Coordinates of C-alpha atoms and ligand atoms in Angstrom, one line a residue:
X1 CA -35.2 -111.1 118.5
X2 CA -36.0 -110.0 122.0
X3 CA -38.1 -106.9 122.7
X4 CA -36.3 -103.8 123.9
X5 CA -38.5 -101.2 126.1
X6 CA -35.4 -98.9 126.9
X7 CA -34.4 -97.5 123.6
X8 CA -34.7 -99.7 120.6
X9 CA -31.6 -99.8 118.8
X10 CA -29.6 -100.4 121.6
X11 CA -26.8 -103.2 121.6
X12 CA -27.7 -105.9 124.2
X13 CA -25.2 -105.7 127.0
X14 CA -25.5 -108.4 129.7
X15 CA -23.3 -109.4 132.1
X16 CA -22.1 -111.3 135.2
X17 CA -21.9 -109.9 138.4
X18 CA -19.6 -112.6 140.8
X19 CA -18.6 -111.5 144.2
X20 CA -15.0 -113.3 145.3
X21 CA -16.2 -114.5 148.5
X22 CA -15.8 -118.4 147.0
X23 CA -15.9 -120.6 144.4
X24 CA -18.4 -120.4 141.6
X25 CA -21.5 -122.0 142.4
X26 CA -23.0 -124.3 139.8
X27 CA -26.6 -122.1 140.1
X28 CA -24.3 -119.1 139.0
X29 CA -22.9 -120.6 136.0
X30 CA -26.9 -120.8 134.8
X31 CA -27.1 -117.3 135.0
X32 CA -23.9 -116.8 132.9
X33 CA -24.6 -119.2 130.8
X34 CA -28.4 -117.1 130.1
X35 CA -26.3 -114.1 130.1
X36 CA -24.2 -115.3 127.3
X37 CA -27.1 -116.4 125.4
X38 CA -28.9 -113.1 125.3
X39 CA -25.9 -111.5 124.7
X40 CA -24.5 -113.6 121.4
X41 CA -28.0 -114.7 120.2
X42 CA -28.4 -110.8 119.8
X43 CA -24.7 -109.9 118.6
X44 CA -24.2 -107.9 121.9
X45 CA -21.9 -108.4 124.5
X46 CA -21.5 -110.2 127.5
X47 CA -19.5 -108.6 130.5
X48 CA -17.9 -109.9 133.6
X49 CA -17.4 -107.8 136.7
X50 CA -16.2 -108.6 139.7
X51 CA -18.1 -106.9 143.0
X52 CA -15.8 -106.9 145.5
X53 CA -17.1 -104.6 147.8
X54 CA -17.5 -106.8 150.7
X55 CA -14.1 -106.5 151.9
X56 CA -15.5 -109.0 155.3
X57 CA -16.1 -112.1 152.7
X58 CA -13.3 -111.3 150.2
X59 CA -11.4 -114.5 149.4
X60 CA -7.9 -114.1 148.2
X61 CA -7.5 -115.9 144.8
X62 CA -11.4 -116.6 144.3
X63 CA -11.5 -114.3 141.1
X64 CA -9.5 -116.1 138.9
X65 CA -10.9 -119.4 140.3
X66 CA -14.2 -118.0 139.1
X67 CA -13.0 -116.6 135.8
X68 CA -11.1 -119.9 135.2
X69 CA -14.1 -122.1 136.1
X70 CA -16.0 -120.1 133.4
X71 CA -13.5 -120.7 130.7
X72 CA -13.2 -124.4 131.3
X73 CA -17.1 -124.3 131.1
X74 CA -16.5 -123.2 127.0
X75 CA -17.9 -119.9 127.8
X76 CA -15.8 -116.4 127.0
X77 CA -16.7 -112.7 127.6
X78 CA -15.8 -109.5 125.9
X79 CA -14.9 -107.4 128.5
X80 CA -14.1 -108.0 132.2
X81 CA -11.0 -107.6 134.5
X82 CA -8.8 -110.1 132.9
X83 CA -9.3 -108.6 129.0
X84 CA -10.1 -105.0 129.7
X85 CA -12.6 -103.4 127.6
X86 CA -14.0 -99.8 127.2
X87 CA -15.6 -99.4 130.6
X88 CA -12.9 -100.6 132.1
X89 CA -11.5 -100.9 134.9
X90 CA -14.4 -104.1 136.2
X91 CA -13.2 -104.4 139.0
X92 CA -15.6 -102.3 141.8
X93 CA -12.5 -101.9 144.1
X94 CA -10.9 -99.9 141.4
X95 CA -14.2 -97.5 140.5
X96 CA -14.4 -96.1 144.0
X97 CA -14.0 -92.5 142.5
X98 CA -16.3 -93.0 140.2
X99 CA -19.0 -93.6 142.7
X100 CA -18.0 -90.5 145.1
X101 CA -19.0 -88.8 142.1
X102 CA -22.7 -90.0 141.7
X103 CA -22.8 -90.1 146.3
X104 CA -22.1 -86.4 145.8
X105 CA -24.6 -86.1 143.3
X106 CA -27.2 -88.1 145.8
X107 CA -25.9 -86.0 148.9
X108 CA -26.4 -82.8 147.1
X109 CA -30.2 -83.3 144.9
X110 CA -31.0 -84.3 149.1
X111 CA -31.4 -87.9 147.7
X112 CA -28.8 -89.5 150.3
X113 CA -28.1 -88.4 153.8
X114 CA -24.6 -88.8 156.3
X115 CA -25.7 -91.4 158.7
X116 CA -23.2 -91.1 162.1
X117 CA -25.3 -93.5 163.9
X118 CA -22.9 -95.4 166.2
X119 CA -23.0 -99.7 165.9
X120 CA -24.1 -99.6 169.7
X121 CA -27.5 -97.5 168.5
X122 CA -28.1 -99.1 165.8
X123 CA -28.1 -102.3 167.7
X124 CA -30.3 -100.6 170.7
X125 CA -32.4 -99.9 168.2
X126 CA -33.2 -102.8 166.2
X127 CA -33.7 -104.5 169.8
X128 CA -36.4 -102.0 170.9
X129 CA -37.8 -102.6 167.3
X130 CA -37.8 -106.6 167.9
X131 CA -38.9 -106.1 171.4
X132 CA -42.0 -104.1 170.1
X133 CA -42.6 -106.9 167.6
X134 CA -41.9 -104.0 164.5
X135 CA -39.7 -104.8 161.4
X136 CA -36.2 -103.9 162.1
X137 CA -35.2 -101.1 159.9
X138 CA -33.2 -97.5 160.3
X139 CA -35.3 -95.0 162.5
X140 CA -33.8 -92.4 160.1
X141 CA -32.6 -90.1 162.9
X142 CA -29.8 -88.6 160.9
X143 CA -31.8 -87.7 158.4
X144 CA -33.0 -84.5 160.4
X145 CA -29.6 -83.5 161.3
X146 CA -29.0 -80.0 160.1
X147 CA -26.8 -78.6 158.0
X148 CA -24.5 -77.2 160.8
X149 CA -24.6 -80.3 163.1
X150 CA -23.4 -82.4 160.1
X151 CA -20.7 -80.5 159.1
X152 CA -19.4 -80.3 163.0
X153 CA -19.4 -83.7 162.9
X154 CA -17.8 -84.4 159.6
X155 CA -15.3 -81.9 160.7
X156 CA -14.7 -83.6 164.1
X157 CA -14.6 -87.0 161.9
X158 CA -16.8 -88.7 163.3
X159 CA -17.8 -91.9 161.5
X160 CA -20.5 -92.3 159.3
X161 CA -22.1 -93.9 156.5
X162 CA -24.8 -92.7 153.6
X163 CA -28.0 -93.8 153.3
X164 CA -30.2 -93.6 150.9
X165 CA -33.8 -91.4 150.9
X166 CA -36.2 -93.8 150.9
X167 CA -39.8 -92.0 150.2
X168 CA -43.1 -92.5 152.1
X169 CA -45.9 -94.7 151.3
X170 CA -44.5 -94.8 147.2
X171 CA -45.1 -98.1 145.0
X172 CA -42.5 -98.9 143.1
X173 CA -43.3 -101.2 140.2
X174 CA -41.1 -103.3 137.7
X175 CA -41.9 -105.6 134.9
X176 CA -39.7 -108.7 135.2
X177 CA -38.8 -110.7 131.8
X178 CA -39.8 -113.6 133.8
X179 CA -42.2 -112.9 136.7
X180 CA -44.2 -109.8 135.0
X181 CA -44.7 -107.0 137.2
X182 CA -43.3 -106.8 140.6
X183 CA -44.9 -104.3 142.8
X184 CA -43.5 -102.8 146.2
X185 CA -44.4 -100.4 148.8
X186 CA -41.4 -97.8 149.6
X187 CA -43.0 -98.2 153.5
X188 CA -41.2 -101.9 153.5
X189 CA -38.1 -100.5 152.0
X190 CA -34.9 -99.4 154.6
X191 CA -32.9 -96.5 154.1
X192 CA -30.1 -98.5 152.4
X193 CA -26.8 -97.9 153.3
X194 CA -25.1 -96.9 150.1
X195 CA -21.4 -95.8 151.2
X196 CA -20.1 -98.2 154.4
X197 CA -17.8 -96.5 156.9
X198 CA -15.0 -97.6 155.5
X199 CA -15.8 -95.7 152.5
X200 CA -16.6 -98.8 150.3
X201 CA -19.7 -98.5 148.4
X202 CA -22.2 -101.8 149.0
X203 CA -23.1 -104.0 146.3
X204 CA -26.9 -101.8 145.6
X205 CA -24.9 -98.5 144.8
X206 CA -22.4 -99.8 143.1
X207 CA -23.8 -102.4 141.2
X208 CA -26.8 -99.7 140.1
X209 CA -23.7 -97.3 139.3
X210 CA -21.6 -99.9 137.1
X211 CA -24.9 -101.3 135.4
X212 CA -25.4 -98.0 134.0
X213 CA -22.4 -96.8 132.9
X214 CA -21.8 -99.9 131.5
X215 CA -24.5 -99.6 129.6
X216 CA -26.1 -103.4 130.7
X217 CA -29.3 -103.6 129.2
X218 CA -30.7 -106.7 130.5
X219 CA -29.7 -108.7 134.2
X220 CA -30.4 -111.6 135.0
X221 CA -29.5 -113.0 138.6
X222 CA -31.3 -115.2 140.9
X223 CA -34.5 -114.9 142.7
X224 CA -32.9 -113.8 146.1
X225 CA -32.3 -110.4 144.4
X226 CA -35.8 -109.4 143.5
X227 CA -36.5 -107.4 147.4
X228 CA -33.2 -105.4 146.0
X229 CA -34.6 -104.5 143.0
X230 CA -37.4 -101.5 144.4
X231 CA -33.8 -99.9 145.8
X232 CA -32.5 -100.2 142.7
X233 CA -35.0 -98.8 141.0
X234 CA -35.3 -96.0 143.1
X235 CA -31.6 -94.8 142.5
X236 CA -31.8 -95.4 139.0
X237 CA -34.9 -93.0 138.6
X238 CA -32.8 -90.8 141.4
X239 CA -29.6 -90.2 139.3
X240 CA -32.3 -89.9 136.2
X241 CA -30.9 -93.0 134.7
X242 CA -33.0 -95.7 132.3
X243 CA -34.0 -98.8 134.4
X244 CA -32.5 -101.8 132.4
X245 CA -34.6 -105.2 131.8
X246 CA -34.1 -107.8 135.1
X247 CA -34.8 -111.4 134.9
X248 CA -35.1 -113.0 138.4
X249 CA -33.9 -116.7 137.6
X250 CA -35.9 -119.3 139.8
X251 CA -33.6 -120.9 142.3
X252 CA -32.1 -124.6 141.8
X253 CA -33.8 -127.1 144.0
X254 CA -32.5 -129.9 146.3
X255 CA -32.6 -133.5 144.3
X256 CA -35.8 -134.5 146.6
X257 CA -37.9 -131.1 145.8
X258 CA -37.0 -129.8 149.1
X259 CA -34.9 -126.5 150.1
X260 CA -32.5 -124.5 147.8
X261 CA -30.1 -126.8 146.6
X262 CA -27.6 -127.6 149.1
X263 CA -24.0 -129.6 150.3
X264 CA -26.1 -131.8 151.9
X265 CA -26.9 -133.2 148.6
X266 CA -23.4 -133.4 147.3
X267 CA -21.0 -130.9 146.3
X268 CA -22.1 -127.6 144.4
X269 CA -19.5 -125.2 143.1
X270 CA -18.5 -125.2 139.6
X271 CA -15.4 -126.8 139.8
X272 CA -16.6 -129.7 142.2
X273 CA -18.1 -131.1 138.9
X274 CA -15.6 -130.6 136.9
X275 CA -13.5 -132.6 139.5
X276 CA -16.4 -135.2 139.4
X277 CA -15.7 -136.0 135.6
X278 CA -18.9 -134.3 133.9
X279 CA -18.0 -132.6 131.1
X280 CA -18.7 -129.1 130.6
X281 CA -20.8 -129.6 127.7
X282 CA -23.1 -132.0 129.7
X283 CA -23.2 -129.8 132.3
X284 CA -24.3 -126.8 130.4
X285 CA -26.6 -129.3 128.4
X286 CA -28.6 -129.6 131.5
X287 CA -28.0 -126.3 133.2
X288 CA -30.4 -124.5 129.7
X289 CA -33.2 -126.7 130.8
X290 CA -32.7 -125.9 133.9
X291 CA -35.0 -122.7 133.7
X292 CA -35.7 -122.7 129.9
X293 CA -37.1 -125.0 127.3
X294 CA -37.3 -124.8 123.7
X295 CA -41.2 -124.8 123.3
X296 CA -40.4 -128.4 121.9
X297 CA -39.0 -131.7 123.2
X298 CA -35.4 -131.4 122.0
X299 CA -33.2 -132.1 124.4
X300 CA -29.8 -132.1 123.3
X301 CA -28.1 -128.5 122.6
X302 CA -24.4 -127.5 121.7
X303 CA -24.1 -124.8 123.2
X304 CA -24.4 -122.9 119.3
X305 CA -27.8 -124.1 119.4
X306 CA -28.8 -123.1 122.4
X307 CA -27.8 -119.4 121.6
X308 CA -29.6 -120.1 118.5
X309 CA -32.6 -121.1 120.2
X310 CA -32.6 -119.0 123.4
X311 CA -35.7 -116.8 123.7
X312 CA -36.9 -114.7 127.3
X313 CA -40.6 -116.1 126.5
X314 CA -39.5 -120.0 127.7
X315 CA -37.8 -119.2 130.6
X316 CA -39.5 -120.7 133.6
X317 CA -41.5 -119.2 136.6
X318 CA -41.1 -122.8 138.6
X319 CA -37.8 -123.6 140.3
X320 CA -36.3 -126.7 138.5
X321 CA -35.1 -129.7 140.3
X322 CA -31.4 -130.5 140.2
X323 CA -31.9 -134.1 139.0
X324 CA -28.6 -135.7 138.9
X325 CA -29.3 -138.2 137.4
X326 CA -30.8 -136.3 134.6
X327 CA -27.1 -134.7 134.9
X328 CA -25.7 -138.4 134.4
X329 CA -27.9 -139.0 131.3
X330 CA -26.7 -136.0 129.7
X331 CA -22.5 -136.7 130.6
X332 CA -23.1 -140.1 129.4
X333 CA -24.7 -138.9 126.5
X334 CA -21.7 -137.1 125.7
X335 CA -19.2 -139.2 126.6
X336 CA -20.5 -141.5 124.4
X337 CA -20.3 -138.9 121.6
X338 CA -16.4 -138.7 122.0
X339 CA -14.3 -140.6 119.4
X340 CA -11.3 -142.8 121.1
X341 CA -8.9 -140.2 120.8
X342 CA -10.4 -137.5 122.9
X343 CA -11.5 -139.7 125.5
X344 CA -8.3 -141.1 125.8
X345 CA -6.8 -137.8 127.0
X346 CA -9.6 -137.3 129.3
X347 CA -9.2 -140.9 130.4
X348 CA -5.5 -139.8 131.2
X349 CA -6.3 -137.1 133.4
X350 CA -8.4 -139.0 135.8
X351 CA -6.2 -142.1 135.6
X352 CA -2.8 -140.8 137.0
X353 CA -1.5 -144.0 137.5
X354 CA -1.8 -145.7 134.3
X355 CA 0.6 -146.0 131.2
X356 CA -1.0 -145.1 127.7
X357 CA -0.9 -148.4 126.7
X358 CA -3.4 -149.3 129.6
X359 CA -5.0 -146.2 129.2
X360 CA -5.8 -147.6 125.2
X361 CA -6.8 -151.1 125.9
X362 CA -9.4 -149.0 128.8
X363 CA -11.3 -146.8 126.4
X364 CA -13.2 -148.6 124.3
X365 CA -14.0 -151.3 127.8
X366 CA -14.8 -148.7 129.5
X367 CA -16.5 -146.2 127.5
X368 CA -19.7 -147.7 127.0
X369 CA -20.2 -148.2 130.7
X370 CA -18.7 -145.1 132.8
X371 CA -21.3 -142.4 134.0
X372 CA -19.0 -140.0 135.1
X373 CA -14.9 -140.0 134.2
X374 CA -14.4 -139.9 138.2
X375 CA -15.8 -143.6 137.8
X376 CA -12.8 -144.9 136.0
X377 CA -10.1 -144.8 139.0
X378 CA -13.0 -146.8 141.1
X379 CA -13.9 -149.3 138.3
X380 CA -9.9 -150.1 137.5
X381 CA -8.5 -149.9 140.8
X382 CA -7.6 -153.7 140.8
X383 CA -5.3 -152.7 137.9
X384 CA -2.7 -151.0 140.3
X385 CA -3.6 -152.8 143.5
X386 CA -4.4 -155.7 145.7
X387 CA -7.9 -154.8 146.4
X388 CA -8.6 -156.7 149.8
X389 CA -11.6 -158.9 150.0
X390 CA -13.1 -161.5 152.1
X391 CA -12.8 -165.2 150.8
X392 CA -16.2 -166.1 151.0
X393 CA -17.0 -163.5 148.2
X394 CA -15.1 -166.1 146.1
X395 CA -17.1 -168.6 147.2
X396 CA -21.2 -166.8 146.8
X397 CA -22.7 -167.3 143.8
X398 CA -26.2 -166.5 143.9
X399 CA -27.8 -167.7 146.9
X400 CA -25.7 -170.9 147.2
X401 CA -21.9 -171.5 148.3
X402 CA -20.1 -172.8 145.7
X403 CA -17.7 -175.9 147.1
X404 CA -13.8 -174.7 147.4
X405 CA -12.5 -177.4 146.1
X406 CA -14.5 -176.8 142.5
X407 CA -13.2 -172.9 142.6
X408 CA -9.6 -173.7 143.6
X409 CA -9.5 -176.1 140.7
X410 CA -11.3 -173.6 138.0
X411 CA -8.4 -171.1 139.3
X412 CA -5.8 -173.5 139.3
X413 CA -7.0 -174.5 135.5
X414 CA -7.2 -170.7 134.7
X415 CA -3.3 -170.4 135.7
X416 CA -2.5 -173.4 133.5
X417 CA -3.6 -171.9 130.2
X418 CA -2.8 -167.9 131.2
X419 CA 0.7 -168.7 130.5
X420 CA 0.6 -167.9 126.4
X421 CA -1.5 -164.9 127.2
X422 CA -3.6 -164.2 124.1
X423 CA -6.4 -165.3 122.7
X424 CA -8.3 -164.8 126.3
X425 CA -11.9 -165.3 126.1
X426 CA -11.8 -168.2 123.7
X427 CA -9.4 -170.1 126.3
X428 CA -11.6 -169.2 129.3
X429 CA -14.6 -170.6 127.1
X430 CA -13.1 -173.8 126.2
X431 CA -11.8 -174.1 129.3
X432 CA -15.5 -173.9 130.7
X433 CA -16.6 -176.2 128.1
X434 CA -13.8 -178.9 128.7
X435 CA -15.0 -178.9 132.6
X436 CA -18.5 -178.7 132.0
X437 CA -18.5 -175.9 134.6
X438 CA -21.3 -174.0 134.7
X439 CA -20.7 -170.4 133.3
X440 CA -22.1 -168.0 135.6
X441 CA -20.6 -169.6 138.1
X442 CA -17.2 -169.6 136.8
X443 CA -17.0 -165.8 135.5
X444 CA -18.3 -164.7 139.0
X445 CA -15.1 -166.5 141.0
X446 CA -12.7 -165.4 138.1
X447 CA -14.4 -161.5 138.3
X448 CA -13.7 -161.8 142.1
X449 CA -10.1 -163.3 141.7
X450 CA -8.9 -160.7 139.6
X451 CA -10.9 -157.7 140.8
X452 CA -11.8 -158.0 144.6
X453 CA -15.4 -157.6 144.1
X454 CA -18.5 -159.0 142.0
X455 CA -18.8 -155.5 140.3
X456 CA -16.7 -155.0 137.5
X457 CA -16.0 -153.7 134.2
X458 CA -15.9 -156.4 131.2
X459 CA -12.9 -158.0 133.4
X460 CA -11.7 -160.6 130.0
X461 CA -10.9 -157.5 127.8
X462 CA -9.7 -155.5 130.6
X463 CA -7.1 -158.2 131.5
X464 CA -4.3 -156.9 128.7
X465 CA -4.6 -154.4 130.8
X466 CA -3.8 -155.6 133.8
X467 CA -0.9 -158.4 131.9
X468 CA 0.2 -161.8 132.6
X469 CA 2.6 -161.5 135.8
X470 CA -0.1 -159.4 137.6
X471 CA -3.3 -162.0 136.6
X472 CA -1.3 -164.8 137.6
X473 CA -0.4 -163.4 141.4
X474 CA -4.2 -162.3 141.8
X475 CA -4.9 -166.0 141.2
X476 CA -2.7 -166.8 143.0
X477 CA -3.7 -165.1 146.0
X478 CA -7.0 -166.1 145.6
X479 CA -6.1 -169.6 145.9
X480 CA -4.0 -169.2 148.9
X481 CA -7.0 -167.5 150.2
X482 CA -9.1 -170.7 149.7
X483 CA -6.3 -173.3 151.3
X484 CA -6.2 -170.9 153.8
X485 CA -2.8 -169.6 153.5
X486 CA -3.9 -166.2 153.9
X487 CA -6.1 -165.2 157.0
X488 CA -8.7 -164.1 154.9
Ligands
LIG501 N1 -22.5 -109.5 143.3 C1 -23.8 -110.1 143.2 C2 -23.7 -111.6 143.4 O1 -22.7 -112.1 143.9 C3 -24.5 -109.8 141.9 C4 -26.0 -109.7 142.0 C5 -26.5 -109.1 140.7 O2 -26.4 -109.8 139.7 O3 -27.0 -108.0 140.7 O4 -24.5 -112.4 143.2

């Protein structure tokens, strides 16, 4: 059990925090899948809220792409916009009267102040600050308006915002589950806008506000939160309010080591993988040892285990790599764990085209040898087409050129005894033996015949597959090919 510094019977409450300005990113689904953890290895519960406050990046539809991308990962939640739940509503668009309460609270105790600086001054100002070579940061000229000057102007409605009182010269100090203590000066701290003009809270007030109420005891997010955290902490200790436990995850690093991880290195959201053919179990599989590791060399977790085995002492302080191919090992792993029948139906949903009686002479060919089930359409296109290829690819074997005259016979012979179509690999074997052709040799022109390229499943067992009209024609065409019927 985890140590609790806040009050020591309490229930731990974690939760995720996604903003629907896009789809899921696959570094998120880490921290959910910690969140979960913590929260079921504990018998606590695991939240979902959505912060919506930034109306500028809202993306129509991106919540329940994120909430569905969750659920296809195998995780589920106790509370959040979709189920409800005793704090509800979780949705921060839908609180915004809760939070006038606690910015009156702030406003009054002389904690927050109206801010009616105009866009133009703010602008002028954080040029004369750049000019002068000084951090850009509010000059906090409202906050010795007086009383009477801000009422005229709220009565005149003029525009404003509330900032926060950010004290002198304070240190602010917070023990992070991963990092240990975190120490900041209030001097390199703005005065945080905490209600926008529009009257929309931003993410620090409301996500301090919701946290709170809804009594999360422990957050984890990622790194690029931790210069929030001081402002956090100050509001918390403002409203008088216990500072939950924050776990700044390490950021997920570029294949090569280098940079966040980014597009350039291939796709990154959620889904995109899901797309891709991992399975979610392989995914989360790597995603745990992706910050944490079970203080021994096991490497393969249900995801059970894992919340059996999750503990805040192995989480890591050094930003993983994301190895893909240590993602491949893992789906292959657990493709490789699925019986016939299950793979079938996932076979089925990556190969549209195929009937079911294709799709059950593919699995056990093909399930030995796929990394990823977005393979499959790529290793069995020359099922359902005429893939085009060059002649001479029928003709390389090795570093020599085989004669055509050798290959158009072997594919002439092949025809002959295709047409009973059973019993395929002893005929192709006898038929090798009866010509004394040399194997390697012969298997390489009949792979290219039938596939279009010299990189191919088992292409004997996948031939049933393929049938007996369909073989014939791809001989065919590789023979008129060779007599130079066809250009190429
Ligand atoms: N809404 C923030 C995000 O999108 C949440 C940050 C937090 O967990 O406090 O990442």
């Amino acid at each position: 059990m985890i140590k609790l510094a806040m009050t020591d019977n309490k229930i731990v409450r974690t939760r995720i925090a996604p903003s629907p300005t896009g789809e899921y990113h696959i570094g998120h689904l880490r921290t959910c899948l910690y969140d979960y953890a913590l929260a079921r290895k504990n018998g606590g519960q695991f939240v979902i809220r959505i912060e919506d406050t930034d109306r500028k990046r809202y993306v129509e539809g991106a919540e329940s792409r994120i909430l569905q991308v969750i659920k296809d990962y195998g995780l589920d939640w106790d509370e959040g916009p979709d189920i409800g739940g005793p704090y509800a509503p979780y949705t921060q668009t839908e609180r915004l009267d809760t939070y006038n309460k606690y910015i009156k609270e702030l406003l009054d105790k002389g904690l927050a102040y109206y801010c009616f600086c105009t866009e133009e001054r703010l602008t002028q100002m954080r040029e004369t600050q750049k000019a002068l070579k000084q951090i850009p940061r509010y000059d906090q000229h409202c906050l010795h308006l007086s009383k009477e000057e801000i009422q005229k102007n709220l009565d005149n409605k003029v525009p404003y915002t509330i900032r926060m009182v950010i004290p002198k010269n304070q240190t602010i100090v917070f023990e992070d589950m991963i990092r240990g203590k975190i120490k900041f000066n209030t001097n390199e701290i703005d005065d945080q806008v905490l209600v926008k003009s529009n009257g929309i809270p931003t993410y620090h007030f409301a996500v301090v506000v919701d946290d709170h109420l809804m009594n999360i005891t422990h957050i984890f997010r990622g790194e690029e939160w931790i210069t929030s955290t001081p402002k956090q902490i100050l509001l918390y200790q403002y409203l008088g309010w216990e500072v939950p436990y924050f776990a700044h995850l390490t950021v997920l690093l570029n294949p090569d080591g280098k940079g966040k991880l980014s597009k350039r290195h291939g796709a990154t959201s959620a889904r995109s993988f899901l797309e891709d053919g991992y399975l979610p179990e392989a995914m989360l599989n790597f995603l745990m040892l992706l910050g944490w590791n079970p203080g021994n060399n096991q490497e393969i977790f249900t995801l059970d285990q894992f919340v059996e085995s999750f503990s805040l002492d192995h989480l890591h302080k050094k930003s993983p790599v994301f190895d893909r191919k240590k993602l491949d090992y893992f789906n292959g792993y657990y493709l490789r764990q699925k019986t016939n029948e299950e793979l079938f139906v996932l076979f089925k949903k990556f190969l549209s085209n195929a009937t079911d009686e294709q799709i059950n002479i593919l699995v056990p060919v093909l399930k030995e040898r796929i990394v990823k089930l977005s393979d499959l359409p790529i290793q069995t296109k020359f099922l359902f087409e005429n893939v085009e290829y060059d002649k001479s690819l029928l003709l390389e074997y090795k570093d020599q050129i085989l004669d055509s005259k050798l290959v158009i016979e072997m594919l002439e012979k092949t025809k002959s005894i295709f047409s009973d179509f059973t019993n395929l690999q002893e005929k192709l074997s006898n038929l090798i033996k009866e010509n004394n052709w040399n194997t390697g040799e012969y298997f390489m022109v009949f792979r290219v015949a039938i596939c279009g390229s010299k990189f191919t499943p088992p292409v004997v067992d996948c031939l049933p597959a393929l049938g007996k009209d369909k073989t014939l024609q791809k001989l065919d065409i590789a023979i008129s090919k060779l007599n130079n019927k066809l250009l190429n």
